[in-house]
Amino acid sequence: MPADENALPEAGLCNGTALRKATRRVSQLYDAVLAPCGLRSTQRSLLIHIARAGAPSMGELAAALVLDRSALAHNLKPLERDGLVQVVVDPRDRRGRLVELTALGKAMLEESLGLWQDAQARFEAAFGPEQARSLRAALAMIASPAFTAAFERA
């Protein structure tokens, strides 16, 4: 049964859909620039978060990436398979797992740096440096626990 088109929201009004479409487009553009090093933008993001944190727990990494733990585990599998990361037992709590970059992961991250800088420069040239700064600030706010709390109160 076809939906009543008068009950459908106007195209472009859904914030979630607009964010997902924009995210997919930016990922496609960055992936194309990163292709020579063999990393996708999502994989590079994981490696960067791990590198910054040192050896985060699965929970810490999932929280930093705003992912649930099962999605994180799914995304880590190819990186682990390819020898870029290793998941090890937490020596402080044997029930926990820590994620570490391997030497190969560090090298791959280093190799990707120039390509990522090129993608960043292209984005800022196309979108504008000030607009890009404002966009990052707005997106960081949306990804924050404070926004989640405000959304749930509204």
Coordinates of N, CA, C and O in Angstrom, one line a residue:
M1 N 0.8 -1.2 0.0 CA 0.0 0.0 0.0 C 0.9 1.2 0.0 O 1.8 1.4 0.9
P2 N 0.7 2.1 -1.0 CA 1.6 3.3 -1.0 C 1.3 4.3 0.1 O 0.2 4.4 0.6
A3 N 2.4 4.9 0.6 CA 2.2 5.9 1.7 C 1.5 7.1 1.2 O 1.6 7.5 0.0
D4 N 0.8 7.7 2.1 CA 0.1 9.0 1.7 C 1.2 10.0 1.6 O 1.8 10.4 2.6
E5 N 1.4 10.5 0.4 CA 2.5 11.5 0.1 C 2.3 12.8 0.9 O 3.2 13.5 1.1
N6 N 1.1 13.1 1.3 CA 0.9 14.3 2.1 C 1.4 14.1 3.6 O 1.7 15.1 4.3
A7 N 1.5 12.8 4.0 CA 2.0 12.5 5.3 C 3.5 12.4 5.4 O 4.1 12.4 6.4
L8 N 4.2 12.4 4.2 CA 5.6 12.3 4.2 C 6.3 13.6 4.4 O 5.8 14.6 3.9
P9 N 7.4 13.7 5.1 CA 8.0 15.0 5.3 C 8.7 15.4 4.0 O 9.0 14.7 3.2
E10 N 8.8 16.7 4.0 CA 9.5 17.3 2.8 C 10.9 16.8 2.6 O 11.6 16.6 3.6
A11 N 11.3 16.5 1.4 CA 12.6 16.0 1.2 C 13.7 17.0 1.8 O 13.5 18.2 1.7
G12 N 14.7 16.4 2.4 CA 15.7 17.2 3.0 C 15.5 17.7 4.4 O 16.3 18.3 4.9
L13 N 14.3 17.4 5.0 CA 14.1 17.8 6.3 C 14.6 16.9 7.4 O 14.8 17.3 8.5
C14 N 15.0 15.7 7.1 CA 15.4 14.7 8.1 C 16.9 15.0 8.4 O 17.8 14.8 7.5
N15 N 17.2 15.4 9.6 CA 18.6 15.7 9.9 C 19.5 14.4 9.9 O 20.6 14.5 9.4
G16 N 18.9 13.3 10.3 CA 19.7 12.1 10.3 C 20.0 11.7 8.9 O 21.2 11.3 8.7
T17 N 19.1 11.7 8.0 CA 19.3 11.4 6.6 C 20.4 12.3 6.0 O 21.3 11.9 5.3
A18 N 20.2 13.6 6.2 CA 21.2 14.6 5.7 C 22.6 14.3 6.2 O 23.5 14.3 5.4
L19 N 22.7 14.0 7.5 CA 24.0 13.7 8.0 C 24.6 12.4 7.4 O 25.8 12.4 7.1
R20 N 23.8 11.4 7.3 CA 24.3 10.1 6.7 C 24.7 10.3 5.3 O 25.8 9.8 4.9
K21 N 23.9 11.0 4.5 CA 24.3 11.2 3.1 C 25.6 12.0 3.0 O 26.5 11.7 2.2
A22 N 25.7 13.1 3.8 CA 27.0 13.9 3.8 C 28.2 13.0 4.2 O 29.2 13.1 3.6
T23 N 28.0 12.2 5.2 CA 29.0 11.4 5.7 C 29.5 10.4 4.7 O 30.7 10.1 4.5
R24 N 28.5 9.8 4.0 CA 28.8 8.8 2.9 C 29.6 9.5 1.8 O 30.6 9.0 1.3
R25 N 29.2 10.7 1.4 CA 29.9 11.4 0.3 C 31.3 11.8 0.8 O 32.3 11.5 0.0
V26 N 31.5 12.3 1.9 CA 32.8 12.7 2.4 C 33.7 11.4 2.5 O 34.9 11.4 2.1
S27 N 33.2 10.3 3.0 CA 33.9 9.1 3.1 C 34.3 8.6 1.7 O 35.5 8.2 1.5
Q28 N 33.4 8.7 0.7 CA 33.8 8.3 -0.7 C 34.9 9.2 -1.2 O 35.9 8.7 -1.8
L29 N 34.9 10.5 -1.0 CA 35.9 11.4 -1.5 C 37.3 11.1 -0.8 O 38.3 11.0 -1.4
Y30 N 37.2 11.0 0.5 CA 38.5 10.7 1.3 C 39.0 9.3 0.9 O 40.2 9.1 0.7
D31 N 38.1 8.3 0.8 CA 38.6 7.0 0.4 C 39.3 7.0 -1.0 O 40.3 6.3 -1.1
A32 N 38.8 7.8 -1.9 CA 39.5 7.9 -3.2 C 40.9 8.4 -3.1 O 41.8 8.0 -3.7
V33 N 41.0 9.4 -2.2 CA 42.4 10.0 -2.0 C 43.3 9.1 -1.3 O 44.5 9.0 -1.6
L34 N 42.7 8.4 -0.3 CA 43.6 7.4 0.5 C 43.9 6.1 -0.2 O 44.7 5.4 0.3
A35 N 43.2 5.8 -1.3 CA 43.3 4.5 -2.0 C 44.8 4.1 -2.2 O 45.1 2.9 -2.0
P36 N 45.7 5.0 -2.6 CA 47.1 4.5 -2.8 C 47.7 3.8 -1.6 O 48.6 3.0 -1.8
C37 N 47.3 4.1 -0.4 CA 48.0 3.5 0.8 C 47.2 2.3 1.2 O 47.7 1.6 2.1
G38 N 46.0 2.0 0.6 CA 45.3 0.8 1.0 C 44.4 0.9 2.2 O 43.8 -0.1 2.6
L39 N 44.2 2.1 2.7 CA 43.3 2.3 3.9 C 42.1 3.1 3.4 O 42.1 3.9 2.6
R40 N 41.0 2.7 4.1 CA 39.8 3.5 3.9 C 39.7 4.6 5.0 O 40.4 4.4 6.0
S41 N 38.9 5.6 4.8 CA 38.9 6.7 5.8 C 38.4 6.1 7.2 O 38.9 6.6 8.2
T42 N 37.5 5.2 7.2 CA 37.0 4.6 8.5 C 38.2 3.9 9.2 O 38.3 3.9 10.4
Q43 N 39.0 3.1 8.4 CA 40.1 2.4 9.0 C 41.2 3.4 9.5 O 41.7 3.2 10.6
R44 N 41.4 4.4 8.8 CA 42.4 5.4 9.2 C 41.9 6.1 10.5 O 42.7 6.3 11.4
S45 N 40.7 6.3 10.6 CA 40.1 6.9 11.8 C 40.3 6.0 13.0 O 40.7 6.5 14.1
L46 N 40.1 4.8 12.8 CA 40.3 3.8 13.9 C 41.8 3.8 14.3 O 42.1 3.9 15.5
L47 N 42.7 3.7 13.4 CA 44.1 3.7 13.7 C 44.6 5.0 14.4 O 45.3 5.0 15.3
I48 N 44.0 6.2 14.0 CA 44.4 7.4 14.6 C 43.9 7.4 16.1 O 44.6 7.9 17.0
H49 N 42.7 7.0 16.3 CA 42.1 7.0 17.7 C 43.0 6.0 18.6 O 43.3 6.4 19.7
I50 N 43.4 4.9 18.0 CA 44.2 4.0 18.8 C 45.6 4.6 19.0 O 46.1 4.6 20.2
A51 N 46.2 5.2 18.0 CA 47.5 5.9 18.2 C 47.5 7.0 19.3 O 48.4 7.1 20.1
R52 N 46.4 7.8 19.2 CA 46.3 8.9 20.2 C 46.1 8.4 21.6 O 46.7 8.9 22.6
A53 N 45.4 7.3 21.8 CA 45.1 6.7 23.1 C 46.2 5.8 23.6 O 46.2 5.5 24.8
G54 N 47.1 5.4 22.8 CA 48.1 4.5 23.2 C 47.7 3.0 23.0 O 47.9 2.4 22.0
A55 N 47.0 2.5 24.0 CA 46.4 1.2 24.0 C 45.1 1.2 24.7 O 45.0 0.8 25.9
P56 N 44.1 1.8 24.1 CA 42.8 1.9 24.7 C 42.1 0.5 24.9 O 42.4 -0.4 24.2
S57 N 41.2 0.5 25.9 CA 40.4 -0.7 26.1 C 39.3 -0.6 24.9 O 39.1 0.4 24.3
M58 N 38.7 -1.8 24.7 CA 37.6 -1.8 23.7 C 36.5 -0.8 24.1 O 36.0 -0.1 23.2
G59 N 36.2 -0.7 25.4 CA 35.1 0.2 25.8 C 35.5 1.6 25.6 O 34.7 2.4 25.1
E60 N 36.8 2.0 25.9 CA 37.3 3.4 25.7 C 37.3 3.7 24.2 O 36.8 4.8 23.8
L61 N 37.7 2.8 23.4 CA 37.8 3.0 21.9 C 36.4 3.2 21.4 O 36.1 4.1 20.6
A62 N 35.5 2.3 21.8 CA 34.1 2.4 21.3 C 33.5 3.7 21.7 O 32.8 4.3 20.8
A63 N 33.7 4.1 22.9 CA 33.1 5.4 23.4 C 33.7 6.6 22.6 O 32.9 7.5 22.1
A64 N 35.0 6.6 22.3 CA 35.6 7.7 21.6 C 35.1 7.7 20.2 O 35.0 8.8 19.6
L65 N 34.8 6.6 19.6 CA 34.3 6.5 18.2 C 32.8 6.6 18.1 O 32.3 6.6 17.0
V66 N 32.1 6.6 19.2 CA 30.6 6.6 19.2 C 30.1 5.4 18.5 O 29.3 5.5 17.6
L67 N 30.7 4.2 18.9 CA 30.3 2.9 18.3 C 29.9 2.0 19.4 O 30.5 2.1 20.5
D68 N 29.0 1.0 19.1 CA 28.8 0.0 20.1 C 30.0 -1.0 20.0 O 30.7 -1.1 18.9
R69 N 30.2 -1.8 21.0 CA 31.4 -2.7 21.0 C 31.3 -3.7 19.9 O 32.4 -4.1 19.4
S70 N 30.1 -4.2 19.6 CA 30.1 -5.2 18.5 C 30.4 -4.6 17.1 O 31.1 -5.2 16.3
A71 N 30.0 -3.4 16.9 CA 30.4 -2.7 15.6 C 31.9 -2.4 15.6 O 32.6 -2.6 14.6
L72 N 32.5 -2.1 16.8 CA 33.9 -1.8 16.9 C 34.6 -3.1 16.6 O 35.6 -3.1 15.8
A73 N 34.2 -4.2 17.2 CA 34.9 -5.5 17.0 C 34.8 -5.9 15.5 O 35.8 -6.3 14.9
H74 N 33.7 -5.6 14.8 CA 33.5 -5.9 13.4 C 34.5 -5.1 12.6 O 35.1 -5.6 11.6
N75 N 34.7 -3.8 12.9 CA 35.6 -2.9 12.2 C 37.0 -3.2 12.5 O 37.9 -2.9 11.6
L76 N 37.3 -3.8 13.6 CA 38.7 -4.1 13.9 C 39.2 -5.4 13.3 O 40.4 -5.5 13.0
K77 N 38.3 -6.3 13.0 CA 38.7 -7.6 12.4 C 39.6 -7.5 11.2 O 40.7 -8.1 11.1
P78 N 39.3 -6.7 10.1 CA 40.2 -6.6 9.0 C 41.5 -6.0 9.3 O 42.5 -6.4 8.8
L79 N 41.5 -5.0 10.3 CA 42.8 -4.4 10.7 C 43.7 -5.4 11.4 O 44.9 -5.4 11.3
E80 N 43.0 -6.2 12.2 CA 43.7 -7.3 13.0 C 44.2 -8.3 12.0 O 45.4 -8.7 12.1
R81 N 43.4 -8.7 11.1 CA 43.8 -9.7 10.1 C 44.9 -9.3 9.2 O 45.8 -10.1 8.9
D82 N 45.0 -8.0 8.9 CA 46.1 -7.5 8.1 C 47.3 -7.1 8.9 O 48.3 -6.5 8.3
G83 N 47.3 -7.3 10.2 CA 48.4 -7.1 11.0 C 48.7 -5.6 11.4 O 49.8 -5.3 11.8
L84 N 47.6 -4.8 11.3 CA 47.8 -3.4 11.6 C 47.5 -3.1 13.1 O 48.0 -2.1 13.7
V85 N 46.7 -3.9 13.7 CA 46.4 -3.8 15.1 C 46.4 -5.2 15.8 O 46.3 -6.2 15.1
Q86 N 46.6 -5.2 17.1 CA 46.4 -6.4 17.8 C 45.6 -6.1 19.0 O 45.6 -5.1 19.6
V87 N 44.8 -7.1 19.4 CA 43.9 -7.0 20.6 C 44.5 -8.0 21.6 O 44.7 -9.1 21.3
V88 N 44.9 -7.4 22.7 CA 45.6 -8.1 23.8 C 44.8 -8.1 25.1 O 44.0 -7.2 25.3
V89 N 45.1 -9.0 26.0 CA 44.5 -9.1 27.3 C 45.1 -7.9 28.1 O 46.3 -7.6 28.1
D90 N 44.2 -7.2 28.8 CA 44.5 -6.1 29.7 C 45.2 -6.7 30.9 O 44.6 -7.5 31.7
P91 N 46.5 -6.4 31.1 CA 47.2 -6.9 32.3 C 46.6 -6.5 33.6 O 46.8 -7.2 34.6
R92 N 45.9 -5.4 33.7 CA 45.3 -4.9 34.9 C 44.0 -5.6 35.2 O 43.5 -5.7 36.3
D93 N 43.3 -6.1 34.2 CA 42.0 -6.8 34.3 C 41.9 -7.8 33.2 O 41.6 -7.5 32.1
R94 N 42.2 -9.0 33.5 CA 42.4 -10.1 32.5 C 41.1 -10.3 31.7 O 41.1 -10.9 30.7
R95 N 39.9 -9.8 32.2 CA 38.7 -9.9 31.4 C 38.6 -8.9 30.3 O 37.9 -9.1 29.3
G96 N 39.4 -7.8 30.4 CA 39.3 -6.8 29.4 C 40.3 -7.0 28.3 O 41.3 -7.8 28.4
R97 N 40.1 -6.2 27.2 CA 41.0 -6.3 26.0 C 41.4 -4.9 25.7 O 40.7 -3.9 25.8
L98 N 42.7 -4.8 25.3 CA 43.3 -3.5 24.8 C 43.6 -3.6 23.4 O 43.9 -4.7 22.9
V99 N 43.5 -2.5 22.7 CA 43.8 -2.5 21.2 C 45.1 -1.7 21.0 O 45.2 -0.6 21.5
E100 N 46.0 -2.3 20.3 CA 47.3 -1.6 20.1 C 47.6 -1.6 18.6 O 47.3 -2.6 17.9
L101 N 48.3 -0.6 18.2 CA 48.9 -0.5 16.8 C 50.1 -1.4 16.8 O 50.9 -1.4 17.7
T102 N 50.3 -2.2 15.7 CA 51.5 -2.9 15.5 C 52.5 -2.0 14.8 O 52.1 -0.9 14.4
A103 N 53.7 -2.4 14.6 CA 54.7 -1.6 13.8 C 54.1 -1.4 12.4 O 54.3 -0.3 11.9
L104 N 53.5 -2.4 11.8 CA 52.9 -2.2 10.5 C 51.8 -1.2 10.5 O 51.7 -0.4 9.6
G105 N 51.0 -1.2 11.6 CA 49.9 -0.2 11.7 C 50.4 1.2 11.8 O 49.9 2.1 11.2
K106 N 51.5 1.3 12.6 CA 52.1 2.7 12.7 C 52.7 3.1 11.4 O 52.6 4.3 11.0
A107 N 53.3 2.2 10.6 CA 53.9 2.6 9.3 C 52.8 2.9 8.3 O 52.9 3.9 7.6
M108 N 51.7 2.2 8.4 CA 50.6 2.5 7.5 C 49.9 3.8 7.8 O 49.6 4.6 6.9
L109 N 49.8 4.1 9.1 CA 49.3 5.4 9.5 C 50.2 6.5 9.0 O 49.7 7.5 8.5
E110 N 51.5 6.3 9.1 CA 52.5 7.3 8.7 C 52.4 7.5 7.2 O 52.4 8.6 6.6
E111 N 52.3 6.4 6.4 CA 52.2 6.4 5.0 C 50.9 7.2 4.5 O 50.9 7.9 3.5
S112 N 49.9 7.1 5.3 CA 48.6 7.7 4.9 C 48.5 9.2 5.2 O 47.7 9.9 4.7
L113 N 49.5 9.7 6.0 CA 49.4 11.1 6.5 C 49.4 12.1 5.3 O 48.5 13.0 5.3
G114 N 50.3 12.0 4.4 CA 50.3 12.9 3.3 C 49.0 12.9 2.4 O 48.5 13.9 2.0
L115 N 48.5 11.7 2.2 CA 47.2 11.5 1.5 C 46.1 12.2 2.2 O 45.2 12.9 1.7
W116 N 46.0 11.9 3.6 CA 45.0 12.5 4.4 C 45.0 14.0 4.4 O 44.0 14.7 4.2
Q117 N 46.3 14.6 4.4 CA 46.5 16.0 4.4 C 45.9 16.6 3.1 O 45.3 17.6 3.0
D118 N 46.2 15.8 2.0 CA 45.6 16.2 0.7 C 44.1 16.2 0.7 O 43.5 17.2 0.2
A119 N 43.5 15.2 1.2 CA 42.0 15.1 1.3 C 41.5 16.3 2.1 O 40.5 16.9 1.8
Q120 N 42.2 16.6 3.3 CA 41.8 17.7 4.1 C 41.8 19.0 3.3 O 40.9 19.9 3.4
A121 N 42.9 19.2 2.6 CA 43.1 20.5 1.9 C 42.1 20.6 0.8 O 41.5 21.7 0.6
R122 N 41.7 19.5 0.1 CA 40.7 19.5 -0.9 C 39.4 19.9 -0.3 O 38.6 20.6 -0.9
F123 N 39.0 19.3 0.8 CA 37.8 19.5 1.5 C 37.7 21.0 1.8 O 36.7 21.7 1.6
E124 N 38.7 21.5 2.4 CA 38.7 23.0 2.9 C 38.7 23.9 1.7 O 38.1 24.9 1.7
A125 N 39.3 23.5 0.6 CA 39.3 24.4 -0.6 C 37.9 24.4 -1.2 O 37.4 25.4 -1.7
A126 N 37.2 23.2 -1.2 CA 35.8 23.1 -1.7 C 34.8 23.7 -0.8 O 33.8 24.4 -1.3
F127 N 35.0 23.6 0.5 CA 34.0 24.0 1.5 C 34.3 25.3 2.1 O 33.4 26.0 2.5
G128 N 35.5 25.7 2.2 CA 36.0 26.9 2.8 C 36.5 26.6 4.2 O 35.9 25.8 5.0
P129 N 37.7 27.2 4.6 CA 38.3 26.8 5.8 C 37.5 27.2 7.1 O 37.4 26.4 8.0
E130 N 36.9 28.4 7.0 CA 36.0 28.8 8.2 C 34.8 27.9 8.3 O 34.4 27.5 9.4
Q131 N 34.2 27.6 7.2 CA 33.0 26.7 7.2 C 33.4 25.3 7.7 O 32.6 24.7 8.4
A132 N 34.6 24.9 7.3 CA 35.0 23.6 7.8 C 35.3 23.5 9.3 O 34.9 22.6 9.9
R133 N 35.8 24.6 9.8 CA 36.0 24.7 11.3 C 34.7 24.7 12.0 O 34.5 24.0 13.0
S134 N 33.7 25.5 11.4 CA 32.4 25.6 12.1 C 31.7 24.2 12.0 O 31.0 23.8 12.9
L135 N 31.9 23.5 10.8 CA 31.2 22.2 10.7 C 31.8 21.2 11.7 O 31.1 20.5 12.4
R136 N 33.2 21.2 11.8 CA 33.8 20.3 12.8 C 33.3 20.6 14.2 O 33.0 19.7 15.0
A137 N 33.1 21.9 14.6 CA 32.7 22.2 15.9 C 31.2 21.8 16.1 O 30.9 21.2 17.2
A138 N 30.4 22.0 15.1 CA 29.0 21.6 15.2 C 28.9 20.0 15.3 O 28.1 19.5 16.1
L139 N 29.7 19.3 14.5 CA 29.6 17.9 14.5 C 30.1 17.3 15.8 O 29.6 16.3 16.4
A140 N 31.2 17.9 16.4 CA 31.7 17.5 17.7 C 30.6 17.7 18.8 O 30.5 16.8 19.7
M141 N 29.9 18.8 18.7 CA 28.8 19.0 19.7 C 27.7 17.9 19.5 O 27.3 17.4 20.5
I142 N 27.4 17.6 18.3 CA 26.3 16.6 18.1 C 26.8 15.2 18.6 O 26.0 14.4 19.1
A143 N 28.1 14.9 18.5 CA 28.6 13.6 18.9 C 28.8 13.6 20.4 O 29.2 12.5 20.9
S144 N 28.7 14.7 21.1 CA 29.0 14.8 22.5 C 27.9 14.2 23.4 O 26.7 14.1 23.0
P145 N 28.2 13.7 24.6 CA 27.2 13.3 25.6 C 26.3 14.4 25.9 O 25.1 14.1 26.2
A146 N 26.7 15.6 25.9 CA 25.8 16.7 26.3 C 24.7 16.8 25.3 O 23.5 17.1 25.7
F147 N 25.0 16.6 24.0 CA 23.9 16.6 23.0 C 22.9 15.5 23.2 O 21.7 15.7 23.1
T148 N 23.5 14.3 23.5 CA 22.6 13.1 23.7 C 21.7 13.4 24.9 O 20.5 13.2 24.8
A149 N 22.2 14.0 26.0 CA 21.4 14.3 27.1 C 20.3 15.4 26.7 O 19.1 15.2 27.1
A150 N 20.7 16.4 26.0 CA 19.7 17.4 25.6 C 18.6 16.8 24.6 O 17.4 17.1 24.8
F151 N 19.0 15.9 23.7 CA 18.1 15.3 22.8 C 17.1 14.4 23.6 O 15.9 14.5 23.3
E152 N 17.6 13.7 24.6 CA 16.7 12.9 25.4 C 15.8 13.7 26.3 O 14.7 13.2 26.6
R153 N 16.2 14.9 26.7 CA 15.3 15.7 27.5 C 14.2 16.4 26.7 O 13.2 16.7 27.2
A154 N 14.5 16.6 25.4 CA 13.6 17.4 24.6 C 12.3 16.7 24.3 O 12.2 15.5 24.3

